Short mmCIF file of C-alpha atoms and ligand atoms in Angstrom, two decimals:
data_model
loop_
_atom_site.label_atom_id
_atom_site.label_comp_id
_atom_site.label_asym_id
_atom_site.label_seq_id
_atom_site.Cartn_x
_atom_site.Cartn_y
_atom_site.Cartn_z
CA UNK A 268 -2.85 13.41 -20.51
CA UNK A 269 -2.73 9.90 -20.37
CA UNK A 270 -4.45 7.71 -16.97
CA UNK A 271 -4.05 4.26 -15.81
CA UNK A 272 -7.66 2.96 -14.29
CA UNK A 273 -7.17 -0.23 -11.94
CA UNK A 274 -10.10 -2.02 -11.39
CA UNK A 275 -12.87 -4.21 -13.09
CA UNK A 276 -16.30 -2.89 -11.80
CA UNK A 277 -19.18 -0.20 -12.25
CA UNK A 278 -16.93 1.99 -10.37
CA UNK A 279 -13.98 1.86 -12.75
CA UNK A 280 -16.20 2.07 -16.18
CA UNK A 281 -17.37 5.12 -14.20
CA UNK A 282 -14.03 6.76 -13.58
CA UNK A 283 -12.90 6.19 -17.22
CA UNK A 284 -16.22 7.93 -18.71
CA UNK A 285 -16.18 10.84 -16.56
CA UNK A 286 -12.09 11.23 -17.22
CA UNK A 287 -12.52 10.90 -21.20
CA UNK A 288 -15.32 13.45 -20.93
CA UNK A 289 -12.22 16.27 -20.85
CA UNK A 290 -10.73 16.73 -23.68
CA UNK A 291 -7.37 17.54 -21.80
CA UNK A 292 -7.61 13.58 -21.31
CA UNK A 293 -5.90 11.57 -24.53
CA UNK A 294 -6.59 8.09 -23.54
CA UNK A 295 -7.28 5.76 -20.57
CA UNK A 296 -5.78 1.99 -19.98
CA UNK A 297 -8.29 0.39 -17.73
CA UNK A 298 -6.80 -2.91 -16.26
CA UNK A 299 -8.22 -5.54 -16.33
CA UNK A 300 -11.34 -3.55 -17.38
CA UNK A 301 -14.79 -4.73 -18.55
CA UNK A 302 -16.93 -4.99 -21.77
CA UNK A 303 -17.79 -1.00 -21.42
CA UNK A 304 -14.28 -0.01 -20.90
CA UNK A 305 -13.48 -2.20 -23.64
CA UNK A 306 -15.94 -0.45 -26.19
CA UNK A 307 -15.57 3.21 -24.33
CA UNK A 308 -13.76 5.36 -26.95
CA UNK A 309 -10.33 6.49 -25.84
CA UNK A 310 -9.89 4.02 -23.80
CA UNK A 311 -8.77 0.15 -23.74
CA UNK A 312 -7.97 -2.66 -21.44
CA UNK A 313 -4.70 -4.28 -20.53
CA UNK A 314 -4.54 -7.76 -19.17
CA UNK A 315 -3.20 -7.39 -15.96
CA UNK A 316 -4.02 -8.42 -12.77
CA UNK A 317 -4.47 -5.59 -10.42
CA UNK A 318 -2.07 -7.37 -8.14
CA UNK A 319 0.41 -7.32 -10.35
CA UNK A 320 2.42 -4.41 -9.44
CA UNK A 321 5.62 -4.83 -11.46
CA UNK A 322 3.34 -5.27 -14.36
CA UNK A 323 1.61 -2.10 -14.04
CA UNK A 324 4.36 0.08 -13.14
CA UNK A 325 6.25 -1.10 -16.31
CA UNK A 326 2.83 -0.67 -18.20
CA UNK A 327 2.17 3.48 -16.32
CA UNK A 328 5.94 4.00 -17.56
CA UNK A 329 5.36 2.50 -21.44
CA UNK A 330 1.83 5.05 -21.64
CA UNK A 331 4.04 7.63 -20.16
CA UNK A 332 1.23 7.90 -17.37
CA UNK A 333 0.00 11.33 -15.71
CA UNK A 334 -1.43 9.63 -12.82
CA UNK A 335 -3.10 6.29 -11.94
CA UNK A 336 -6.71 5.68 -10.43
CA UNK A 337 -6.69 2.78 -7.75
CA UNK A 338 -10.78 1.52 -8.06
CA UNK A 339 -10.84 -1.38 -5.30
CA UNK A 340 -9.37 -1.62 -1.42
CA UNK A 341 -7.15 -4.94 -2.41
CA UNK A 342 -4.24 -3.86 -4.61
CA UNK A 343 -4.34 -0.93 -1.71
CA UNK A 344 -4.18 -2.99 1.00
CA UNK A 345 -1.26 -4.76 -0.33
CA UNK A 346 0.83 -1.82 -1.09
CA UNK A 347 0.09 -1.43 -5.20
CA UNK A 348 0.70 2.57 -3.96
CA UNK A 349 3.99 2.47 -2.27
CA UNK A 350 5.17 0.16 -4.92
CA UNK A 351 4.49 2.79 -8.11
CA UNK A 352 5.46 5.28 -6.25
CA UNK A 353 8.47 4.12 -5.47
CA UNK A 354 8.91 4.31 -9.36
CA UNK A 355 8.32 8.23 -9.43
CA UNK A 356 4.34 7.42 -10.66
CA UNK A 357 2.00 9.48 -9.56
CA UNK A 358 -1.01 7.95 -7.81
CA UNK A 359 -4.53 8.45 -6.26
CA UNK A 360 -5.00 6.50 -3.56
CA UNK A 361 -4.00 5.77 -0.48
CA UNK A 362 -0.40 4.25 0.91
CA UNK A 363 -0.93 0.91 2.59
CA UNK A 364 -0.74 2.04 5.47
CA UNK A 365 -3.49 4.72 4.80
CA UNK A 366 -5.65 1.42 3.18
CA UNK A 367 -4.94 0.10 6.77
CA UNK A 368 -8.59 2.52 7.62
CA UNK A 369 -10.50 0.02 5.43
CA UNK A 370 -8.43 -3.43 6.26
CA UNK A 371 -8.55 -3.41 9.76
CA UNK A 372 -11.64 -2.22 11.59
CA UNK A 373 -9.26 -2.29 14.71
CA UNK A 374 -7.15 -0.08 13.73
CA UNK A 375 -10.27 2.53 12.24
CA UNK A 376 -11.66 2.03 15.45
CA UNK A 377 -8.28 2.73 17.52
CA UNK A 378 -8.21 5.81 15.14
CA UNK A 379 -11.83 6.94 15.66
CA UNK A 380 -11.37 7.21 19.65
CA UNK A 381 -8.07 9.12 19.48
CA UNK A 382 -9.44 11.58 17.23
CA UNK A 383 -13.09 11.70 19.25
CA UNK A 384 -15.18 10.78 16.53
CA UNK A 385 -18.75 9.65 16.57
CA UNK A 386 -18.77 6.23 16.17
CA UNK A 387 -20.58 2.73 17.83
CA UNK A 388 -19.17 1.60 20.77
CA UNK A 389 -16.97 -1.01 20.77
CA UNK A 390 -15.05 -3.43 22.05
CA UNK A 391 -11.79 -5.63 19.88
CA UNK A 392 -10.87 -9.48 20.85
CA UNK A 393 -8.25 -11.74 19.44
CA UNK A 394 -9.24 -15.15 18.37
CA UNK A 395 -8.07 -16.68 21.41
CA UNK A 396 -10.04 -13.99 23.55
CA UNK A 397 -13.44 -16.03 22.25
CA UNK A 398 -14.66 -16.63 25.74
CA UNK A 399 -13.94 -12.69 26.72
CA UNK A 400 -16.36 -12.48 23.58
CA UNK A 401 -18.81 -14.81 23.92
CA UNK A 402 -19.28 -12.81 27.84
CA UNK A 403 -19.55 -9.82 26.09
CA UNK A 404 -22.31 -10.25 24.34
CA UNK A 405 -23.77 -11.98 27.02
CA UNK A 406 -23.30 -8.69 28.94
CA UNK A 407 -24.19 -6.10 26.04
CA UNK A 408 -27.33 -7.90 25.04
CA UNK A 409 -28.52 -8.00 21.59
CA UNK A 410 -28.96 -6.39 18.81
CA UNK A 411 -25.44 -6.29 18.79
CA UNK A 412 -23.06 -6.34 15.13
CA UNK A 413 -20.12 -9.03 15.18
CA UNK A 414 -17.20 -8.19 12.78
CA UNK A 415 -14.07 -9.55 11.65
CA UNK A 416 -11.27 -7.07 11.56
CA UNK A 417 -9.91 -7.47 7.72
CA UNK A 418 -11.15 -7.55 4.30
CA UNK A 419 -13.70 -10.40 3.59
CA UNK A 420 -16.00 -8.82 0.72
CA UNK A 421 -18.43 -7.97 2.98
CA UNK A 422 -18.54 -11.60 4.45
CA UNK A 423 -17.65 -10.14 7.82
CA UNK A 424 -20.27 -7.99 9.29
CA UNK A 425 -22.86 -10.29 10.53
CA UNK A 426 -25.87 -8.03 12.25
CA UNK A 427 -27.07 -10.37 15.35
CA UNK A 428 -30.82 -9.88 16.26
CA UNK A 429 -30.22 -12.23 18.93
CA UNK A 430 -27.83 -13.40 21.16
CA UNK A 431 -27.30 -16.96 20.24
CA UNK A 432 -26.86 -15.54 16.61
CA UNK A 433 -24.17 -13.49 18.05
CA UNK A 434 -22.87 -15.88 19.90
CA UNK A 435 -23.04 -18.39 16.37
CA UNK A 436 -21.38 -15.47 14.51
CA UNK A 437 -18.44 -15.25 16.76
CA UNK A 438 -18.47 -19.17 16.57
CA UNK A 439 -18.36 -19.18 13.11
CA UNK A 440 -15.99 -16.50 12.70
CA UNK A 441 -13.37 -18.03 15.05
CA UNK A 442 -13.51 -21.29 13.09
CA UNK A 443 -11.38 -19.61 10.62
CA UNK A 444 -13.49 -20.21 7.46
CA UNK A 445 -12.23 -15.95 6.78
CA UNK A 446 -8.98 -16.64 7.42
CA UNK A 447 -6.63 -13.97 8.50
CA UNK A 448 -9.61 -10.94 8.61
CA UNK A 449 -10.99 -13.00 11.50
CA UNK A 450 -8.02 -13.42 13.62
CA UNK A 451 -9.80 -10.32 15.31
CA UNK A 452 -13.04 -9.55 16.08
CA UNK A 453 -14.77 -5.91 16.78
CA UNK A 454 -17.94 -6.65 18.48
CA UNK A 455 -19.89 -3.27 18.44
CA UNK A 456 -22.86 -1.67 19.46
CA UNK A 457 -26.21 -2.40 17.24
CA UNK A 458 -27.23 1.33 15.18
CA UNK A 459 -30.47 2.17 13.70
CA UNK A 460 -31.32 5.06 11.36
CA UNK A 461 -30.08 5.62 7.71
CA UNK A 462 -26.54 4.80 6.47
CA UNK A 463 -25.09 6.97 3.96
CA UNK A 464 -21.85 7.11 1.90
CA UNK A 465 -19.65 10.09 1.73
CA UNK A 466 -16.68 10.12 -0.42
CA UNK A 467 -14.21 12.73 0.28
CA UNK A 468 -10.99 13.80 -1.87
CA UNK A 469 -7.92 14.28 0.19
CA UNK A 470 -4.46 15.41 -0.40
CA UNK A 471 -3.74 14.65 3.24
CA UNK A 472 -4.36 17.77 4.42
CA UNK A 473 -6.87 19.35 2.86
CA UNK A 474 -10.50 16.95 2.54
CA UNK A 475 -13.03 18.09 0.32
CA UNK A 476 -16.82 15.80 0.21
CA UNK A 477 -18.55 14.98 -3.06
CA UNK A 478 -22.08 15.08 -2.88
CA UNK A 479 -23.55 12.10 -0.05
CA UNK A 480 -24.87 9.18 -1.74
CA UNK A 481 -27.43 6.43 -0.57
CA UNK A 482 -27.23 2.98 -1.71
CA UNK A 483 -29.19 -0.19 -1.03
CA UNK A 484 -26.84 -2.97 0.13
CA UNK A 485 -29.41 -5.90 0.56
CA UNK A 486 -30.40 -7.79 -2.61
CA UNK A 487 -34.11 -8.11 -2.10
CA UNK A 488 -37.04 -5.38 -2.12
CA UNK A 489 -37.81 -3.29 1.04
CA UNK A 490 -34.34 -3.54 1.89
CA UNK A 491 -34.66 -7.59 2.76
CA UNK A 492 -32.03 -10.58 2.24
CA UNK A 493 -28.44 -11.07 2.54
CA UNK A 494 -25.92 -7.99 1.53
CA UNK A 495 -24.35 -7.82 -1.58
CA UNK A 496 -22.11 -5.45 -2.94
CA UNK A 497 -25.11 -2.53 -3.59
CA UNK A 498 -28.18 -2.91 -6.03
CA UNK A 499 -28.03 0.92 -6.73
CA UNK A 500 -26.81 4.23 -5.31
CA UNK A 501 -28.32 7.85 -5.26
CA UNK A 502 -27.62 11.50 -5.24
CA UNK A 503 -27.26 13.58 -3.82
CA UNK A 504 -29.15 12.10 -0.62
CA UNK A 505 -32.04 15.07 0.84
CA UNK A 506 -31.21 13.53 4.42
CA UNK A 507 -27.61 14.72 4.39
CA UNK A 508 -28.60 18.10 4.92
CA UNK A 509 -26.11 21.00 4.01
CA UNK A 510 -26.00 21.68 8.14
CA UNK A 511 -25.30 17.89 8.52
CA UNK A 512 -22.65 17.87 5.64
CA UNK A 513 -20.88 21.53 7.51
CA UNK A 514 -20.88 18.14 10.57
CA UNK A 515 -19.73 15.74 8.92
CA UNK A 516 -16.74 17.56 7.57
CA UNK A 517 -15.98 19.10 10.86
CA UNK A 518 -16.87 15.89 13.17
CA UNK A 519 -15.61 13.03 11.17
CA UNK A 520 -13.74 13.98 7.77
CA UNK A 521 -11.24 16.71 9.22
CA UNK A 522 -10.38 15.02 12.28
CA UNK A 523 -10.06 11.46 10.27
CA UNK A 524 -7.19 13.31 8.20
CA UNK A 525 -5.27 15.32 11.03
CA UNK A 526 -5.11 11.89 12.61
CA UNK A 527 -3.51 10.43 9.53
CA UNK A 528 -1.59 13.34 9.31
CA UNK A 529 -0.18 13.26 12.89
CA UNK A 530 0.67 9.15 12.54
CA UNK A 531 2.82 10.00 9.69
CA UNK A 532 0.26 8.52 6.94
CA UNK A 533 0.57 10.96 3.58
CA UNK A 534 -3.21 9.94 2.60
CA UNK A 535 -3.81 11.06 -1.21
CA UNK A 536 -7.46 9.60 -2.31
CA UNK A 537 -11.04 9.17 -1.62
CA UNK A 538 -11.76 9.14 2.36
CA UNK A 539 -15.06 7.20 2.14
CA UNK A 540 -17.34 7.74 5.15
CA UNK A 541 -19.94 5.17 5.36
CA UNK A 542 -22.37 6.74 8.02
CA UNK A 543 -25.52 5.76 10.27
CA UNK A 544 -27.34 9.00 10.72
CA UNK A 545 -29.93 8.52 13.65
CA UNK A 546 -33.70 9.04 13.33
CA UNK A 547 -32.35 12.27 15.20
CA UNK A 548 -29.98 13.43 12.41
CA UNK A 549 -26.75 12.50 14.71
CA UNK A 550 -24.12 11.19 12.50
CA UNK A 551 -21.84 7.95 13.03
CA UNK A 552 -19.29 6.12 11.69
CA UNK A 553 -20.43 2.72 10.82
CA UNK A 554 -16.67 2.03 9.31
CA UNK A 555 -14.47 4.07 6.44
CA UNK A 556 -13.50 2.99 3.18
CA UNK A 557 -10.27 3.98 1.29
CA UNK A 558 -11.26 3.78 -2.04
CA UNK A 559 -14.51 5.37 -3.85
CA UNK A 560 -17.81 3.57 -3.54
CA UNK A 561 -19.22 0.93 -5.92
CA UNK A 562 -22.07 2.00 -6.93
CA UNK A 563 -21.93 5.38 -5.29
CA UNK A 564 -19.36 6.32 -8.12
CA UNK A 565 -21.50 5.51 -10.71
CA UNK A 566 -24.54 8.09 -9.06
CA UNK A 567 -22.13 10.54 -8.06
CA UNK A 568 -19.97 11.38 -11.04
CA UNK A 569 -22.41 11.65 -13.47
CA UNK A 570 -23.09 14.92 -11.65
CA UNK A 571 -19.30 16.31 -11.34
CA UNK A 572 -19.29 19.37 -13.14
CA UNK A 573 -15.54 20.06 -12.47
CA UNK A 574 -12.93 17.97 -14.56
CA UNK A 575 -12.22 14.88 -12.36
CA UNK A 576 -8.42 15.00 -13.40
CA UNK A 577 -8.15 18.16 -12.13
CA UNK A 578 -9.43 16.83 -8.67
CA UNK A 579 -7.27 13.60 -8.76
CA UNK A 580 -4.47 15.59 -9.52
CA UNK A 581 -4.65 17.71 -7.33
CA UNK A 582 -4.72 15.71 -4.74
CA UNK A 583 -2.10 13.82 -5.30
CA UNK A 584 -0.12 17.28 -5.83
CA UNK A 585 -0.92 18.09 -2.70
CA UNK A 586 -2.73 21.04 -3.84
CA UNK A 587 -6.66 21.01 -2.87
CA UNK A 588 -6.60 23.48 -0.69
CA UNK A 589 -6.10 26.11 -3.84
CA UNK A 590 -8.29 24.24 -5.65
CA UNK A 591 -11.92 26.25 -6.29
CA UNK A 592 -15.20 25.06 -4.93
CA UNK A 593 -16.45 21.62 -6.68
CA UNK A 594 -19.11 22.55 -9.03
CA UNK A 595 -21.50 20.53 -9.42
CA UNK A 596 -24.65 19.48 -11.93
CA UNK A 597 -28.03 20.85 -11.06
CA UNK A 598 -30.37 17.52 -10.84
CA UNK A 599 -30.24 14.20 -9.34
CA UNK A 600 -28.92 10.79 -10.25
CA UNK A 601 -30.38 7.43 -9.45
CA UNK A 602 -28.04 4.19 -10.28
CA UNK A 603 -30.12 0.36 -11.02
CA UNK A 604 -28.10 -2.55 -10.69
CA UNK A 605 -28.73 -5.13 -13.09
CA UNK A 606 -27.33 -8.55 -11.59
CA UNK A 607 -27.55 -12.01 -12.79
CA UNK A 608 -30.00 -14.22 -11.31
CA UNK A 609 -28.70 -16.08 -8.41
CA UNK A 610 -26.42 -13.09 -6.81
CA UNK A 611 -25.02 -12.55 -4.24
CA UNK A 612 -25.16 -17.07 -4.15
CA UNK A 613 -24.14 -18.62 -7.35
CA UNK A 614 -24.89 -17.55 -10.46
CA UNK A 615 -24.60 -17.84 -14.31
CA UNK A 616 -21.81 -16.22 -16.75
CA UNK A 617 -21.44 -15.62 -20.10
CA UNK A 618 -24.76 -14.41 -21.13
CA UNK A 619 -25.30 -12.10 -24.02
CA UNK A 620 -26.81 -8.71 -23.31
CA UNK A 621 -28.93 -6.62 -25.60
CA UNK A 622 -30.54 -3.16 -25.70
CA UNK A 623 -28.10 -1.32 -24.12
CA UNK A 624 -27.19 0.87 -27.29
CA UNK A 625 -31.41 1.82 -26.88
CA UNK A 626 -31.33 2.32 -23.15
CA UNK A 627 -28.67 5.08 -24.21
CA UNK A 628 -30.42 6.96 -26.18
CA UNK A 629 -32.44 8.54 -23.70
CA UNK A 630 -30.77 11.84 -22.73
CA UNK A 631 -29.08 11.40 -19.59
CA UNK A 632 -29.28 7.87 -19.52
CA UNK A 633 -25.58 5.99 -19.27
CA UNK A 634 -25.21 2.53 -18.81
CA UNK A 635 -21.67 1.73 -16.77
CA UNK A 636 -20.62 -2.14 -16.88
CA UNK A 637 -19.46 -3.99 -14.37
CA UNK A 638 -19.54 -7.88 -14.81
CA UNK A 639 -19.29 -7.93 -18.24
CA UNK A 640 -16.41 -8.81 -20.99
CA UNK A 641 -16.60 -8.40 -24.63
CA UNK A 642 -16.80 -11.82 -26.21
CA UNK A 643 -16.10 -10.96 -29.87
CA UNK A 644 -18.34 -8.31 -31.28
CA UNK A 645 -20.55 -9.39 -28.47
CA UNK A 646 -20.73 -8.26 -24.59
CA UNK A 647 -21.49 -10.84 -22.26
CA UNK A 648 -21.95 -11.40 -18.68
CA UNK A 649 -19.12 -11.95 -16.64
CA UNK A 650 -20.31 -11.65 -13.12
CA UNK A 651 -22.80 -11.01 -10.75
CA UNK A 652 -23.50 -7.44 -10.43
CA UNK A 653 -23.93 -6.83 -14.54
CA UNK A 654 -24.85 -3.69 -15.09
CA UNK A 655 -24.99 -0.13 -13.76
CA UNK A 656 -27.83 1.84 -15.30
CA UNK A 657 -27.45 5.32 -14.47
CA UNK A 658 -30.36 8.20 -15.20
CA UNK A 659 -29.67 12.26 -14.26
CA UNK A 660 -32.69 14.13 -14.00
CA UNK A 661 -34.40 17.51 -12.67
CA UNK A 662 -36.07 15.17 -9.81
CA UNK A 663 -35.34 11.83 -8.70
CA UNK A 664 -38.90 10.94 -9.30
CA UNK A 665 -38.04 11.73 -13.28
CA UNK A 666 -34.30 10.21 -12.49
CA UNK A 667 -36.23 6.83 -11.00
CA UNK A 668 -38.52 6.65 -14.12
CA UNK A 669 -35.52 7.14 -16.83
CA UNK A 670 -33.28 4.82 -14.82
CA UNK A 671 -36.00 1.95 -14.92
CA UNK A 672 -37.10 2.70 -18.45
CA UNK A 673 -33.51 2.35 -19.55
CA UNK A 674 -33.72 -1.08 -17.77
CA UNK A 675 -36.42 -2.20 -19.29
CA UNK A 676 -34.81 -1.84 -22.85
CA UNK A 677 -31.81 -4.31 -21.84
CA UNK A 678 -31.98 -8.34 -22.12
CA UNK A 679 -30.03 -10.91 -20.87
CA UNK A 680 -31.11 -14.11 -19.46
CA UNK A 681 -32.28 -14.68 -15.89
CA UNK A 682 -31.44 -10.80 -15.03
CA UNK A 683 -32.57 -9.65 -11.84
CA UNK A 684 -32.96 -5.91 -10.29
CA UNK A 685 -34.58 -4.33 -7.83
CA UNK A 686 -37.76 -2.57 -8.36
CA UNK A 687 -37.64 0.15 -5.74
CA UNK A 688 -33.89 1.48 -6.18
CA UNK A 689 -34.60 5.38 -4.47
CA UNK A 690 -38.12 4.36 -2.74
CA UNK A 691 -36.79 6.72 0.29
CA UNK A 692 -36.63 10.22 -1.98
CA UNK A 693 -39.69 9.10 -4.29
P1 LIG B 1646 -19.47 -2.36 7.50
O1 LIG B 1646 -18.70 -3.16 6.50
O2 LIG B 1646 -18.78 -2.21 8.81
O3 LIG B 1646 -20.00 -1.05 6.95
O4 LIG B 1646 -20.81 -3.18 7.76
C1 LIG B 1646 -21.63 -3.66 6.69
C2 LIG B 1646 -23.06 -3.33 6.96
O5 LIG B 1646 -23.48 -3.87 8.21
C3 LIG B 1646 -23.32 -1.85 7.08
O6 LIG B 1646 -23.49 -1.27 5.83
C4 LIG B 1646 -24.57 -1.83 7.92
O7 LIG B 1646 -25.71 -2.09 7.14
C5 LIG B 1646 -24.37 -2.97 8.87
N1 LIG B 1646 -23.74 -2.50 10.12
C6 LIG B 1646 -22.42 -2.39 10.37
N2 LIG B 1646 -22.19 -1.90 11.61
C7 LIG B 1646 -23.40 -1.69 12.16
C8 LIG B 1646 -23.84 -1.17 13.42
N3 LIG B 1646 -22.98 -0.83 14.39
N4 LIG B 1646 -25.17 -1.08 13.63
C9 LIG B 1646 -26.05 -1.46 12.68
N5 LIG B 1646 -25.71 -1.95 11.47
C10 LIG B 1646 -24.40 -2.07 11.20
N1 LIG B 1647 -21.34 0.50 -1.89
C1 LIG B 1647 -20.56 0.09 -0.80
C2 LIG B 1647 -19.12 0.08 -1.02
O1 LIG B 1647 -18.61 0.52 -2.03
O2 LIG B 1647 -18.41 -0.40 -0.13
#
């Protein structure tokens, strides 16, 4: 069997390792790819650019393609699912208009309260509404969490501990500098407790979770400074309990797809959950995702005892429902981010990095890539989250201690990780 991976991260290194662990899988084309997909046996890169749809359908049809992986919510967004399908290719992921969860936290919203599920309450403006806005907040008090509706790389969430920083975000996000994802705003209610991710497989009909995940968004120690992307991941999570995860799928997951199902949206791919469960242990949605998580993937798989094909085909055959229970690894997995000085601001490319053949030979130990290309023989740094070093292990305590041993075995100038990846399940 032969797979297309699109997608350049952690996430998509991730997808290609667990696939070529099979050895019903021949090869994998990753495009664009990074360094490790470049150097991952079985599998190579093509130069594409995951917007180019045309390219990639005429690429899935020269491999003679089983099925191709959509990594990240852009190519999604803009339809890369409805346009190779339209070519009889068989993909996981989401239509655009299923995407539509992720790239407009209107609509999710709009979705949420038809189907009853828990979620912060809201209220949605249109740009020229800003005055309704600024009075809401002025009504609602703060804390209180400003967002622009679309896609903005997690440039649009801005958490307001005060009002006039509420009222500066909605300022600042009517003056356009987001474009489009701003021409609407959701101004919600301010949650505390513990977020966690849950990716779910869906054919549409039938949802299935993987095992919950915890990741830490912010870039500094102690959970402090601006968001990034994630600095690591975790699982499986000890506060998703297995009574929690029976709610989750009943409260949020199920509903979430008969909705789809009932507006005509034939949703094949991961359903991502990302969740605020209260210091009670009530579960919300904070918003959904429509692709898997980066770096959730690269904690979760490592785990997946059943053949991921199998999954990703069978969702997109429509056939989870007669598919047996996920198995899963005994253990835990604990994911370090290695990122180049500087990130999530600006930051330097093109350094060398070193060790990482060392750091994998510890059992259990992989290293995924994600900003990184292979320069030569060499692999450099080609972004700003650099590395995903992934340790399983009996406990996370042991899974914390591989994870930062392997780190300590890679180089590359002005790196930068966090210390305490998993201090909440130490
Ligand atoms: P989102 O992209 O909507 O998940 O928001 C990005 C981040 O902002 C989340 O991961 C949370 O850390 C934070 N956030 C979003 N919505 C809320 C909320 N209603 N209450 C508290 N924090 C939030
Ligand atoms: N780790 C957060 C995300 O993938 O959106």
């Amino acid at each position: 069997m032969n797979v297309l991976v699109i997608g350049s991260g952690g996430r998509e290194h991730a997808l290609a390792w667990k696939l070529l662990l099979s050895n019903e899988i021949d090869r994998v084309v990753c495009i664009p790819g990074n360094g490790g997909t470049a150097t991952l046996k079985g599998c190579q890169n093509a130069d594409l650019s995951v917007e180019d749809f045309e390219g990639i359908a005429a690429l899935a049809k020269a491999e003679k393609a089983d099925l191709v992986v959509i990594g990240p919510e852009l190519p999604l967004s803009q339809g890369i699912t409805d346009a190779l399908q339209a070519q009889n290719i068989p993909v996981f992921g989401p239509t655009q208009a299923g995407a539509t969860l992720e790239s407009s936290k209107a609509w999710a919203k709009a979705l949420m309260r038809e189907a009853g599920i828990p979620t912060a309450k809201s209220q949605v403006f249109s740009q020229a509404q800003k005055a309704e806005a600024l009075a809401y907040v002025e009504e609602v008090g703060a804390p209180i969490v400003v967002k622009a509706d679309g896609l903005a790389a997690g440039k649009g969430v801005i958490v307001a501990e005060t009002l006039a920083a509420a009222k500066a975000a909605i300022e600042t996000l009517c003056q356009g500098e987001l474009g489009e994802a701003a021409n609407t705003l959701v101004i919600e209610e301010f949650l505390t407790g513990q977020e966690v991710s849950v990716l779910a497989l869906t054919d549409g009909i039938t949802v299935r979770p993987l095992l919950p995940a915890q990741d830490h968004k912010q870039v500094g120690e102690g959970d402090t400074g601006p968001n990034t992307g994630g600095m690591g991941a975790y699982a499986p999570t000890p506060i998703v309990t297995p009574e929690l995860m029976a709610r989750i799928q009943t409260e949020v997951l199920e509903p979430t797809v008969a909705v789809l199902q009932k507006r005509g949206i034939d949703y094949r791919g991961v359903l991502y959950a990302g969740l605020m469960v209260s210091p009670q242990g009530e579960p919300k949605v904070l918003e959904f995702n429509c692709r898997f998580g980066d770096p959730e993937t690269q904690a979760v798989l490592p785990l997946l005892k059943t053949p991921l094909h199998e999954l990703l085909r069978a969702c997109v055959e429509g056939r989870l429902a007669g598919m047996p229970e996920i198995e899963w690894h005994p253990g835990t997995a604990m994911c370090v981010v290695m990122a180049a000085g500087g990130y999530p601001g600006s930051y330097e490319k093109g350094k060398p990095i070193s060790g990482m053949g060392d750091a994998e030979a510890e059992e259990g130990v992989t290293v995924f890539h994600a900003g990184t290309r292979l320069d030569g023989q060499h692999v450099v740094s080609s972004g700003g989250r650099v590395l995903g070093v992934t340790a399983v292990a009996e406990t996370f305590e042991c899974a914390i201690d591989k994870a930062y041993g392997a780190v300590e075995k890679i180089h590359f100038e002005n790196c930068y990780y966090r210390r305490d990846i998993g201090y909440r399940v130490r």
